[in-house]
């Protein structure tokens, strides 16, 4: 450890003094972790105010990347720079320690979930009408990743009604109750929050895993189903009070343990579909208060498909995976392979949308690795158009009453561009750059399908509102690294142009 304490941060001075008095052997990585990192990342590396630091949660970052973060800190977060305090070798050893599994495998089951439970307000104390004057079914929820907040926007006037803290690192769409009053958020660290949009207050929270992908409500609204990659499990909770009902280990029919890629509500089926990342099957799950009565049906797949979309009747699953080329169409009823789609790269089907043209339903999907969007006829599964774009895209969005589909250009030098595609001609009619040089991504329509909202995904970003017909900007609301935006009315009506 270096003699110089650096310029800042009172807590670090305290930690420094602890280290200064520690014996030489205490410089080992585990001790450095305990003294410097555990206060934010938890004594067992499972996360606390900071994220978990385990091989499974660090997986996407290289050793060099993590060394840089430890040395330089992370801007706009509470992660300080340790470059003034630690020698390069100490940082390297610390990072290698973080990338090794802990001596004792982390455990996160019913007891740990129950122990994390916290209620903020009694159900009886919730207000009986909204605390704001705006149409409660035309609200937008904007997730602001920059400082882990969400904003509530009035979807008629495009003004902010409220802004409130959320768990850190939210991912996936928040899920609304059928009346649109409550919303469930999920973070990558497993924290779930049920929030009352009328009372503008958190109601209950729980940690349902160490690393979580997303959540789905059962169509009857009774249960919340959670997709975990650590532990490898599907967790079922009571959707109102967040008491754990069941932890279902994710194992294929042959016993192979799998990460859970995602869970999706399937309203016409009364079930939740579970996408698995490591085994060639999907599950259809109907939870029950008594786990002995829940139903779980395995649907065989031609290969593991972890990025999926459904037809509006939820008879078919269209899925792709990182390892395969193309996509498959599989009947949810009997696992019959209906078609194989010749799409190159990695179509991001979870972000695709469907719409009707000349009486035929088309599916349009962005591609995470290729500069094109693909349009597929959902009756005969022909690729009807490949539309070249300025770079790989992440999100597509439309609305039943809009003549357009909007797609972003998420990666590459043109990540500030958003293409507007004509549903009839399947040609790009405009390319907008709401903030030149800055990433513009993720689109959501208002309830009437008249306006499209785009996120400027930057620390000092914004939500930009366009008139969908004139393509003229009508409002710009500052926001801190806004990611997804969700219109309550579109979500609870299962509007065809948006995600569910
Ligand atoms: Fe997402 C939704 C998977 C990286 C922002 N993302 C989803 C869903 C899946 C998914 C399966 C649908 C679940 C849902 O909404 O309930 N995302 C993945 C990945 O596999 C991938 C590529 C890698 C990963 O590490 O998870 C990935 N996603 C990202 C990002 O890097 C994004 C841009 C920033 C972030 O927050 O991490 C991101 N994903 C989003 C958003 C949604 C989403 C905003 C909800 C979109 C919606 O409109 O519903």
Coordinates of C-alpha atoms and ligand atoms in Angstrom, one line a residue:
X1 CA 0.0 0.0 0.0
X2 CA 1.2 3.5 -0.8
X3 CA 2.1 6.0 1.8
X4 CA 0.1 8.8 0.2
X5 CA -3.5 8.9 1.1
X6 CA -4.8 10.7 -1.9
X7 CA -6.8 13.8 -1.7
X8 CA -10.3 12.8 -0.7
X9 CA -13.0 10.7 0.8
X10 CA -13.2 10.6 4.6
X11 CA -14.2 6.9 4.8
X12 CA -11.1 6.0 2.9
X13 CA -8.9 7.8 5.4
X14 CA -10.4 5.6 8.1
X15 CA -9.9 2.5 6.1
X16 CA -6.3 3.6 5.4
X17 CA -5.6 3.9 9.1
X18 CA -7.0 0.3 9.5
X19 CA -4.6 -0.9 6.9
X20 CA -1.7 1.0 8.2
X21 CA -1.9 -0.8 11.5
X22 CA -2.4 -4.2 9.9
X23 CA 0.4 -6.8 9.9
X24 CA 2.3 -7.4 6.6
X25 CA 0.4 -10.7 5.9
X26 CA -2.8 -8.7 6.0
X27 CA -2.0 -7.2 2.6
X28 CA -3.3 -10.3 1.0
X29 CA -6.2 -9.8 -1.4
X30 CA -8.8 -11.2 1.0
X31 CA -7.8 -8.7 3.6
X32 CA -7.7 -5.9 1.2
X33 CA -11.2 -6.9 0.2
X34 CA -12.4 -7.0 3.8
X35 CA -10.9 -3.6 4.6
X36 CA -11.6 -1.7 1.5
X37 CA -14.5 -3.3 -0.4
X38 CA -16.7 -5.1 2.0
X39 CA -18.3 -2.0 3.3
X40 CA -20.1 -1.4 0.0
X41 CA -20.0 -4.9 -1.6
X42 CA -20.8 -7.0 1.4
X43 CA -18.5 -9.2 3.6
X44 CA -19.4 -12.2 1.5
X45 CA -19.1 -10.4 -1.9
X46 CA -22.9 -10.8 -2.4
X47 CA -23.4 -7.1 -2.7
X48 CA -24.8 -4.4 -0.4
X49 CA -25.0 -0.7 -1.5
X50 CA -22.6 -1.8 -4.3
X51 CA -23.1 -4.7 -6.7
X52 CA -22.0 -8.3 -5.9
X53 CA -18.4 -9.1 -6.8
X54 CA -18.4 -12.7 -7.9
X55 CA -17.1 -14.4 -11.1
X56 CA -20.7 -14.9 -12.2
X57 CA -21.6 -11.2 -11.9
X58 CA -18.3 -9.9 -13.2
X59 CA -18.3 -12.3 -16.1
X60 CA -18.8 -9.7 -18.8
X61 CA -15.8 -7.5 -17.7
X62 CA -12.2 -8.4 -18.5
X63 CA -9.5 -8.4 -15.9
X64 CA -8.0 -5.3 -17.4
X65 CA -11.3 -3.5 -17.2
X66 CA -11.8 -4.3 -13.5
X67 CA -8.2 -3.3 -12.8
X68 CA -9.0 0.1 -14.4
X69 CA -12.1 0.5 -12.3
X70 CA -10.3 -0.3 -9.1
X71 CA -7.5 2.1 -10.0
X72 CA -9.6 4.9 -11.4
X73 CA -13.0 4.5 -9.8
X74 CA -16.3 4.7 -11.7
X75 CA -17.6 8.2 -12.5
X76 CA -21.1 9.1 -11.3
X77 CA -21.1 6.2 -8.8
X78 CA -19.8 5.8 -5.3
X79 CA -16.9 3.6 -6.5
X80 CA -13.8 5.6 -5.5
X81 CA -10.3 5.4 -7.2
X82 CA -7.9 3.2 -5.3
X83 CA -4.9 4.0 -7.5
X84 CA -3.4 6.3 -4.9
X85 CA -3.8 3.8 -2.1
X86 CA -2.7 0.5 -3.6
X87 CA 0.3 -0.7 -5.6
X88 CA -0.4 -2.0 -9.1
X89 CA 0.4 -5.5 -7.9
X90 CA -2.1 -5.3 -5.0
X91 CA -4.8 -4.1 -7.4
X92 CA -4.0 -7.0 -9.7
X93 CA -4.2 -9.6 -6.9
X94 CA -7.4 -8.1 -5.6
X95 CA -9.0 -8.3 -9.0
X96 CA -7.9 -11.9 -9.4
X97 CA -9.3 -12.7 -6.0
X98 CA -12.7 -11.2 -7.1
X99 CA -12.6 -13.3 -10.3
X100 CA -12.2 -16.5 -8.2
X101 CA -15.3 -18.2 -6.7
X102 CA -15.5 -17.7 -3.0
X103 CA -14.3 -20.6 -0.7
X104 CA -17.9 -21.2 0.4
X105 CA -20.4 -21.2 -2.5
X106 CA -22.9 -18.4 -2.0
X107 CA -26.3 -19.6 -0.8
X108 CA -29.5 -17.8 -1.5
X109 CA -32.6 -19.7 -0.8
X110 CA -36.0 -19.2 0.9
X111 CA -34.5 -18.2 4.2
X112 CA -32.2 -15.5 2.7
X113 CA -35.0 -14.2 0.6
X114 CA -37.4 -14.0 3.6
X115 CA -34.7 -12.3 5.7
X116 CA -34.2 -9.5 3.1
X117 CA -37.9 -8.6 3.2
X118 CA -38.8 -5.1 4.1
X119 CA -42.2 -3.4 4.2
X120 CA -42.3 0.4 3.9
X121 CA -46.0 1.0 4.4
X122 CA -49.1 -1.0 5.4
X123 CA -51.5 -1.9 2.6
X124 CA -54.3 -0.2 4.6
X125 CA -52.4 3.0 4.8
X126 CA -52.2 3.4 1.0
X127 CA -54.3 6.3 -0.4
X128 CA -57.5 5.7 -2.3
X129 CA -56.8 8.1 -5.2
X130 CA -53.7 9.4 -7.0
X131 CA -51.7 12.2 -5.4
X132 CA -51.4 14.0 -8.8
X133 CA -53.8 15.4 -11.4
X134 CA -53.0 13.4 -14.5
X135 CA -54.5 10.5 -16.4
X136 CA -53.2 7.5 -14.4
X137 CA -53.3 5.3 -17.5
X138 CA -51.2 7.7 -19.6
X139 CA -48.3 7.9 -17.3
X140 CA -44.7 7.1 -18.4
X141 CA -42.2 5.6 -16.0
X142 CA -38.7 6.5 -17.0
X143 CA -35.8 4.4 -15.5
X144 CA -32.8 6.7 -14.9
X145 CA -29.8 4.5 -14.5
X146 CA -27.5 7.4 -13.8
X147 CA -28.4 7.8 -10.2
X148 CA -30.8 4.9 -9.8
X149 CA -34.1 6.8 -9.8
X150 CA -37.3 6.6 -11.8
X151 CA -39.3 9.5 -13.0
X152 CA -43.1 9.6 -13.5
X153 CA -44.1 11.7 -16.5
X154 CA -47.6 12.9 -17.5
X155 CA -48.1 11.4 -20.9
X156 CA -50.5 14.2 -22.0
X157 CA -48.4 17.2 -21.1
X158 CA -44.9 15.6 -21.0
X159 CA -44.0 17.1 -17.6
X160 CA -42.4 15.3 -14.7
X161 CA -44.8 14.5 -11.9
X162 CA -42.4 12.8 -9.5
X163 CA -38.9 11.3 -9.2
X164 CA -38.0 8.6 -6.7
X165 CA -35.1 6.3 -5.8
X166 CA -35.1 2.7 -7.1
X167 CA -32.8 -0.3 -6.4
X168 CA -29.5 0.1 -8.2
X169 CA -28.9 -1.4 -11.7
X170 CA -32.5 -2.0 -12.8
X171 CA -32.8 -4.2 -15.9
X172 CA -35.7 -5.3 -18.0
X173 CA -39.1 -3.6 -18.1
X174 CA -40.9 -2.9 -14.8
X175 CA -44.1 -4.8 -14.6
X176 CA -47.5 -3.1 -13.9
X177 CA -50.5 -4.5 -12.1
X178 CA -53.5 -4.9 -14.3
X179 CA -55.1 -1.7 -13.0
X180 CA -51.9 0.1 -13.6
X181 CA -51.6 1.3 -10.1
X182 CA -48.6 -0.6 -8.8
X183 CA -45.3 -1.3 -10.5
X184 CA -42.7 -4.0 -9.8
X185 CA -39.0 -3.2 -10.5
X186 CA -36.2 -5.7 -10.7
X187 CA -32.5 -5.0 -10.4
X188 CA -29.6 -7.1 -11.7
X189 CA -28.6 -7.7 -8.1
X190 CA -31.9 -9.4 -7.3
X191 CA -33.7 -6.6 -5.5
X192 CA -37.4 -6.2 -6.3
X193 CA -39.5 -3.2 -5.3
X194 CA -43.2 -2.9 -5.4
X195 CA -44.1 0.8 -5.8
X196 CA -47.4 2.6 -5.4
X197 CA -47.8 5.0 -8.3
X198 CA -50.9 6.6 -6.8
X199 CA -49.3 7.2 -3.4
X200 CA -45.9 7.8 -4.9
X201 CA -44.3 5.6 -2.3
X202 CA -42.4 2.3 -2.0
X203 CA -44.5 -0.4 -0.5
X204 CA -42.4 -3.5 -0.1
X205 CA -39.0 -4.8 -1.2
X206 CA -37.2 -8.1 -1.2
X207 CA -34.0 -9.6 -2.6
X208 CA -34.9 -12.7 -4.7
X209 CA -31.4 -13.6 -5.9
X210 CA -27.8 -12.6 -6.2
X211 CA -28.0 -12.0 -10.0
X212 CA -31.4 -11.6 -11.6
X213 CA -32.4 -11.2 -15.2
X214 CA -36.0 -10.0 -15.1
X215 CA -39.5 -10.6 -13.7
X216 CA -43.0 -11.5 -14.9
X217 CA -46.3 -11.3 -13.2
X218 CA -48.6 -14.3 -13.6
X219 CA -51.7 -13.3 -15.6
X220 CA -54.0 -13.6 -12.6
X221 CA -51.6 -11.1 -10.8
X222 CA -51.1 -13.3 -7.8
X223 CA -47.5 -14.2 -8.2
X224 CA -44.3 -12.6 -9.3
X225 CA -41.9 -14.9 -11.1
X226 CA -38.2 -14.1 -11.0
X227 CA -35.4 -15.3 -13.4
X228 CA -32.1 -15.8 -11.6
X229 CA -28.7 -16.6 -12.9
X230 CA -27.3 -16.8 -9.4
X231 CA -28.6 -19.1 -7.9
X232 CA -29.6 -20.9 -11.1
X233 CA -33.3 -20.8 -10.2
X234 CA -36.8 -19.5 -10.8
X235 CA -38.2 -17.8 -7.7
X236 CA -41.9 -17.5 -7.1
X237 CA -43.1 -14.7 -4.7
X238 CA -46.5 -13.5 -3.6
X239 CA -47.0 -10.5 -5.8
X240 CA -48.6 -8.4 -3.1
X241 CA -46.6 -9.0 0.0
X242 CA -43.4 -10.4 -1.6
X243 CA -43.3 -13.4 0.7
X244 CA -41.3 -16.2 -1.1
X245 CA -43.5 -19.1 -2.2
X246 CA -40.9 -21.4 -3.9
X247 CA -37.4 -21.6 -5.3
X248 CA -37.4 -23.9 -8.3
X249 CA -33.8 -25.0 -9.3
X250 CA -33.3 -24.6 -13.0
X251 CA -32.4 -28.0 -14.3
X252 CA -33.1 -29.5 -17.7
X253 CA -34.9 -32.8 -18.0
X254 CA -31.5 -34.6 -17.9
X255 CA -30.4 -32.8 -14.8
X256 CA -28.2 -30.2 -16.5
X257 CA -28.1 -27.0 -14.4
X258 CA -29.0 -23.9 -16.4
X259 CA -29.0 -20.1 -16.0
X260 CA -32.5 -18.7 -16.4
X261 CA -32.4 -16.2 -19.3
X262 CA -35.8 -14.6 -18.8
X263 CA -39.5 -15.1 -17.8
X264 CA -42.5 -13.8 -19.7
X265 CA -46.2 -13.5 -18.9
X266 CA -48.4 -15.4 -21.4
X267 CA -51.9 -14.1 -20.7
X268 CA -53.9 -16.3 -23.1
X269 CA -52.3 -19.4 -21.6
X270 CA -52.7 -18.3 -18.0
X271 CA -49.0 -19.1 -17.5
X272 CA -45.4 -17.8 -17.5
X273 CA -42.9 -19.0 -20.1
X274 CA -39.4 -19.5 -18.8
X275 CA -36.4 -19.2 -21.2
X276 CA -33.3 -21.1 -20.2
X277 CA -29.9 -20.3 -21.4
X278 CA -28.0 -23.6 -21.1
X279 CA -30.5 -26.3 -21.9
X280 CA -32.6 -26.9 -25.0
X281 CA -36.0 -26.5 -23.4
X282 CA -38.4 -23.8 -22.3
X283 CA -40.8 -24.2 -19.3
X284 CA -44.5 -23.3 -19.0
X285 CA -45.1 -22.5 -15.4
X286 CA -48.3 -22.1 -13.5
X287 CA -47.4 -21.3 -9.9
X288 CA -49.6 -22.1 -6.9
X289 CA -49.5 -21.0 -3.3
X290 CA -48.8 -24.7 -2.4
X291 CA -45.7 -25.6 -4.4
X292 CA -46.9 -29.2 -4.6
X293 CA -49.8 -27.9 -6.8
X294 CA -47.9 -25.8 -9.2
X295 CA -47.6 -27.0 -12.8
X296 CA -44.3 -27.0 -14.8
X297 CA -44.3 -28.3 -18.3
X298 CA -41.1 -28.8 -20.3
X299 CA -41.2 -27.7 -24.0
X300 CA -38.4 -29.3 -26.0
X301 CA -36.4 -26.9 -28.2
X302 CA -34.0 -27.5 -31.1
X303 CA -31.3 -25.7 -29.1
X304 CA -31.1 -23.4 -26.1
X305 CA -33.0 -20.2 -27.1
X306 CA -32.6 -17.4 -24.6
X307 CA -33.8 -14.4 -26.5
X308 CA -37.5 -14.8 -27.3
X309 CA -40.7 -13.2 -28.6
X310 CA -44.2 -14.6 -28.9
X311 CA -47.0 -14.3 -31.4
X312 CA -50.0 -12.3 -30.1
X313 CA -52.0 -15.5 -29.3
X314 CA -49.0 -17.0 -27.4
X315 CA -49.1 -20.2 -29.5
X316 CA -45.6 -19.8 -30.9
X317 CA -42.2 -18.9 -29.5
X318 CA -39.7 -17.2 -31.8
X319 CA -36.3 -17.6 -30.3
X320 CA -32.6 -17.0 -31.0
X321 CA -29.4 -17.5 -29.0
X322 CA -25.9 -16.1 -28.9
X323 CA -24.5 -19.4 -30.1
X324 CA -26.8 -20.1 -33.0
X325 CA -27.2 -18.5 -36.4
X326 CA -30.8 -17.6 -37.2
X327 CA -33.9 -18.1 -35.2
X328 CA -36.4 -20.8 -34.6
X329 CA -40.2 -20.8 -34.4
X330 CA -41.6 -23.4 -32.0
X331 CA -45.1 -24.3 -31.1
X332 CA -45.6 -23.8 -27.3
X333 CA -48.2 -26.5 -27.2
X334 CA -46.1 -29.5 -28.3
X335 CA -42.6 -28.2 -29.1
X336 CA -43.1 -28.8 -32.8
X337 CA -40.6 -26.8 -34.9
X338 CA -42.6 -24.6 -37.2
X339 CA -39.8 -22.9 -39.0
X340 CA -36.2 -21.9 -39.0
X341 CA -35.5 -18.3 -39.9
X342 CA -32.5 -17.5 -42.0
X343 CA -31.4 -14.4 -40.0
X344 CA -27.7 -13.7 -39.8
X345 CA -26.0 -12.2 -36.7
X346 CA -28.0 -12.1 -33.4
X347 CA -31.5 -10.9 -33.8
X348 CA -32.6 -9.3 -30.6
X349 CA -36.1 -10.8 -30.6
X350 CA -36.9 -9.8 -27.0
X351 CA -36.9 -6.2 -28.4
X352 CA -38.8 -7.0 -31.6
X353 CA -42.4 -6.0 -32.3
X354 CA -45.2 -7.2 -34.6
X355 CA -47.7 -5.3 -36.7
X356 CA -50.3 -6.0 -39.4
X357 CA -49.8 -5.0 -43.1
X358 CA -52.3 -6.0 -45.8
X359 CA -53.9 -8.4 -43.4
X360 CA -50.7 -10.3 -42.6
X361 CA -48.8 -10.0 -39.3
X362 CA -45.2 -9.1 -39.7
X363 CA -42.4 -9.3 -37.1
X364 CA -39.6 -6.7 -37.1
X365 CA -36.5 -7.4 -35.1
X366 CA -33.3 -5.4 -34.5
X367 CA -29.9 -7.2 -34.7
X368 CA -27.4 -6.9 -31.9
X369 CA -24.4 -7.7 -34.2
X370 CA -25.4 -6.6 -37.7
X371 CA -26.4 -3.2 -39.2
X372 CA -29.8 -4.3 -40.3
X373 CA -33.3 -4.9 -39.1
X374 CA -35.2 -8.0 -40.4
X375 CA -38.9 -8.2 -41.3
X376 CA -40.5 -11.6 -41.2
X377 CA -44.0 -12.7 -42.4
X378 CA -45.5 -14.5 -39.4
X379 CA -47.8 -16.7 -41.6
X380 CA -45.3 -18.3 -43.9
X381 CA -42.1 -17.2 -42.0
X382 CA -40.5 -15.8 -45.0
X383 CA -38.0 -13.0 -44.5
X384 CA -39.8 -10.2 -46.4
X385 CA -37.2 -7.4 -45.9
X386 CA -33.7 -6.8 -44.7
X387 CA -33.4 -3.1 -44.0
X388 CA -29.9 -1.8 -43.8
X389 CA -29.2 0.5 -40.9
X390 CA -26.4 2.7 -39.7
X391 CA -25.3 0.1 -37.1
X392 CA -26.4 -2.8 -34.9
X393 CA -29.6 -1.9 -33.1
X394 CA -31.1 -2.8 -29.7
X395 CA -34.8 -1.7 -29.5
X396 CA -37.7 -1.5 -32.0
X397 CA -41.0 0.1 -31.1
X398 CA -44.3 0.9 -32.7
X399 CA -48.0 1.4 -31.9
X400 CA -51.2 0.0 -33.5
X401 CA -52.2 3.5 -34.7
X402 CA -48.8 4.6 -35.9
X403 CA -47.7 4.3 -39.5
X404 CA -44.1 3.8 -38.2
X405 CA -41.7 1.5 -36.5
X406 CA -38.8 3.2 -34.7
X407 CA -35.5 1.4 -34.3
X408 CA -32.3 2.7 -32.6
X409 CA -28.7 2.3 -33.7
X410 CA -27.2 1.2 -30.4
X411 CA -23.6 0.5 -31.3
X412 CA -20.9 2.1 -33.5
X413 CA -20.2 5.7 -34.6
X414 CA -23.9 6.3 -35.5
X415 CA -25.2 5.5 -32.0
X416 CA -26.8 8.9 -32.0
X417 CA -29.2 7.9 -34.8
X418 CA -32.8 6.6 -34.7
X419 CA -34.4 5.3 -37.8
X420 CA -38.1 5.7 -38.6
X421 CA -39.4 3.0 -40.8
X422 CA -42.6 3.1 -42.8
X423 CA -44.8 0.1 -42.0
X424 CA -46.2 0.0 -45.5
X425 CA -43.1 0.4 -47.7
X426 CA -40.6 -1.1 -45.1
X427 CA -38.3 1.7 -46.1
X428 CA -36.5 4.2 -43.8
X429 CA -38.4 7.5 -44.0
X430 CA -36.3 9.5 -41.6
X431 CA -33.1 9.2 -39.6
X432 CA -33.3 11.4 -36.5
X433 CA -30.3 12.5 -34.3
X434 CA -31.9 13.9 -31.2
X435 CA -28.5 14.7 -29.6
X436 CA -25.7 14.5 -32.2
X437 CA -22.7 12.4 -30.9
X438 CA -24.7 11.0 -28.0
X439 CA -26.4 7.6 -27.7
X440 CA -30.1 7.8 -28.5
X441 CA -31.9 4.5 -27.8
X442 CA -35.1 2.9 -26.7
X443 CA -38.4 4.3 -27.9
X444 CA -41.8 4.2 -26.3
X445 CA -45.1 5.6 -27.6
X446 CA -47.8 7.4 -25.7
X447 CA -51.2 5.7 -25.2
X448 CA -52.7 7.1 -28.4
X449 CA -49.7 6.3 -30.5
X450 CA -49.3 9.9 -31.4
X451 CA -45.9 10.6 -29.8
X452 CA -42.7 8.7 -29.6
X453 CA -40.2 9.2 -26.7
X454 CA -36.5 8.5 -27.2
X455 CA -33.8 8.3 -24.4
X456 CA -30.5 10.1 -24.7
X457 CA -28.7 7.5 -22.7
X458 CA -26.0 9.7 -21.2
X459 CA -25.3 10.9 -17.7
X460 CA -26.7 14.3 -18.4
X461 CA -29.2 12.8 -20.8
X462 CA -32.9 13.5 -21.6
X463 CA -36.1 12.0 -22.8
X464 CA -37.0 13.6 -26.2
X465 CA -40.6 13.6 -27.3
X466 CA -41.4 13.6 -31.0
X467 CA -44.7 14.0 -32.8
X468 CA -44.8 10.6 -34.6
X469 CA -46.5 12.1 -37.7
X470 CA -44.5 15.3 -38.3
X471 CA -41.3 13.9 -36.7
X472 CA -40.8 17.2 -35.0
X473 CA -39.5 17.5 -31.4
X474 CA -42.2 18.7 -29.0
X475 CA -40.5 18.3 -25.6
X476 CA -37.2 17.5 -24.0
X477 CA -37.1 16.5 -20.4
X478 CA -33.7 16.3 -18.7
X479 CA -32.9 12.9 -17.2
X480 CA -29.8 11.1 -15.8
X481 CA -28.8 8.3 -18.1
X482 CA -32.4 7.3 -18.9
X483 CA -32.7 3.8 -20.2
X484 CA -36.2 2.3 -20.7
X485 CA -39.5 4.2 -20.7
X486 CA -42.8 2.5 -20.1
X487 CA -46.3 3.8 -20.8
X488 CA -48.7 2.4 -18.3
X489 CA -51.7 2.2 -20.7
X490 CA -49.8 0.5 -23.5
X491 CA -48.3 -2.1 -21.1
X492 CA -51.5 -3.1 -19.3
X493 CA -53.5 -3.2 -22.6
X494 CA -50.7 -5.4 -24.2
X495 CA -50.4 -2.9 -27.1
X496 CA -48.9 -4.8 -30.0
X497 CA -46.1 -2.3 -30.7
X498 CA -44.5 -2.5 -27.3
X499 CA -42.8 -5.0 -25.0
X500 CA -44.7 -6.8 -22.3
Ligands
LIG1 FE1 -31.6 -5.9 -21.7 C1 -35.1 -5.9 -21.5 C2 -31.7 -9.3 -22.2 C3 -28.2 -5.9 -22.1 C4 -31.6 -2.5 -21.3 N1 -33.1 -7.3 -21.9 C5 -34.5 -7.1 -21.7 C6 -35.1 -8.4 -21.8 C7 -34.2 -9.4 -21.9 C8 -32.9 -8.7 -22.0 C9 -34.4 -10.9 -22.0 C10 -36.6 -8.6 -21.7 C11 -37.0 -8.8 -20.3 C12 -38.1 -7.9 -19.7 O1 -38.1 -6.7 -20.1 O2 -38.8 -8.3 -18.8 N2 -30.2 -7.3 -22.1 C13 -30.5 -8.6 -22.3 C14 -29.2 -9.3 -22.6 O3 -29.1 -10.6 -22.7 C15 -28.2 -8.3 -22.7 C16 -27.8 -8.2 -24.2 C17 -26.9 -8.7 -22.0 C18 -27.0 -8.6 -20.5 O4 -26.0 -8.4 -19.8 O5 -28.1 -8.8 -19.9 C19 -28.9 -7.1 -22.3 N3 -30.2 -4.5 -21.7 C20 -28.9 -4.7 -21.8 C21 -28.1 -3.4 -21.8 O6 -26.9 -3.3 -21.9 C22 -29.1 -2.3 -21.6 C23 -29.1 -1.5 -22.9 C24 -28.8 -1.4 -20.5 C25 -29.0 -2.0 -19.1 O7 -29.9 -1.5 -18.5 O8 -28.4 -3.0 -18.8 C26 -30.4 -3.1 -21.5 N4 -33.1 -4.5 -21.5 C27 -32.8 -3.2 -21.3 C28 -34.1 -2.5 -21.2 C29 -35.1 -3.5 -21.3 C30 -34.4 -4.7 -21.5 C31 -34.3 -1.0 -21.1 C32 -36.6 -3.3 -21.3 C33 -37.1 -2.9 -22.6 C34 -38.5 -2.7 -22.7 O9 -38.9 -1.7 -23.4 O10 -39.3 -3.5 -22.2

